[in-house]
C-alpha cells in the first residue's frame, strides 16, 4: 500500500469515527460512540505507525510536500514503502 493510501485510510477512519462519536452524543446511542471510538483509535494508530518517511522514519503527518522536512529526501507518495 502506498503512503498516500495509508494517509487516505487514516483520515477516513478518523473522520468516520469522529462523526459516529458526535452522532452518539446527539442521538444518545452508546453503541455508536463505542464504534466511533474504535474507528478513531484505528485511524490514529495507522497514522502513527504507517505515515512515515521511508528513509529516516520521521512522521510526515500533516505534511504533503515533495521532500521530507527532516532528512530532505524526496517523498514518493505513490510508491509502496520498502519493507
XYZ file of C-alpha atoms in Angstrom:
83
model
C 0.000 0.000 0.000
C 1.338 3.423 -0.858
C 1.981 6.236 1.579
C -0.870 8.234 0.027
C -3.317 5.355 0.513
C -2.285 4.932 4.158
C -2.910 8.655 4.633
C -6.358 8.472 2.997
C -7.305 5.402 5.054
C -6.179 7.072 8.269
C -8.137 10.260 7.559
C -11.249 8.313 6.513
C -11.194 6.217 9.693
C -10.671 9.224 11.932
C -13.418 11.255 10.233
C -15.949 8.430 10.351
C -15.056 7.770 13.990
C -15.493 11.430 14.837
C -18.863 11.551 13.062
C -20.062 8.446 14.905
C -18.911 9.878 18.231
C -20.727 13.130 17.522
C -23.899 11.360 16.480
C -23.816 9.151 19.545
C -23.797 12.258 21.722
C -26.712 13.908 19.936
C -28.809 10.759 19.343
C -27.877 9.141 22.677
C -26.705 5.852 21.137
C -23.840 4.486 23.268
C -23.007 1.660 20.843
C -22.289 4.187 18.092
C -19.981 6.008 20.482
C -18.005 2.849 21.184
C -17.717 2.025 17.477
C -16.715 5.606 16.735
C -14.022 5.454 19.394
C -12.618 2.267 17.885
C -12.553 3.798 14.390
C -10.912 6.958 15.671
C -8.266 4.956 17.539
C -7.602 2.778 14.480
C -7.033 5.871 12.337
C -4.629 7.299 14.894
C -2.681 4.041 15.125
C -2.336 3.871 11.346
C -1.166 7.466 11.296
C 1.465 6.845 13.945
C 2.768 3.571 12.512
C 2.473 3.902 8.736
C 2.732 7.561 7.750
C 6.489 7.951 7.992
C 9.372 8.932 5.775
C 10.670 5.749 4.129
C 14.278 6.940 4.517
C 14.601 8.378 8.035
C 11.384 7.079 9.625
C 10.187 10.508 10.791
C 6.464 11.212 10.953
C 5.259 13.134 7.903
C 1.815 13.677 9.380
C 0.050 16.765 8.104
C 2.809 17.365 5.569
C 2.037 16.667 1.928
C 5.216 18.094 0.457
C 7.581 16.592 -2.032
C 10.543 16.296 0.360
C 10.865 15.093 3.940
C 11.278 18.123 6.195
C 13.635 16.182 8.467
C 16.107 14.411 6.150
C 15.446 16.229 2.852
C 14.868 13.059 0.829
C 12.225 13.058 -1.909
C 8.919 11.509 -0.805
C 7.152 9.414 -3.404
C 3.568 9.291 -2.133
C 2.520 6.790 -4.818
C 5.285 4.226 -4.331
C 4.903 1.338 -1.874
C 7.327 1.679 1.057
C 10.288 -0.635 1.411
C 9.797 -3.491 3.837
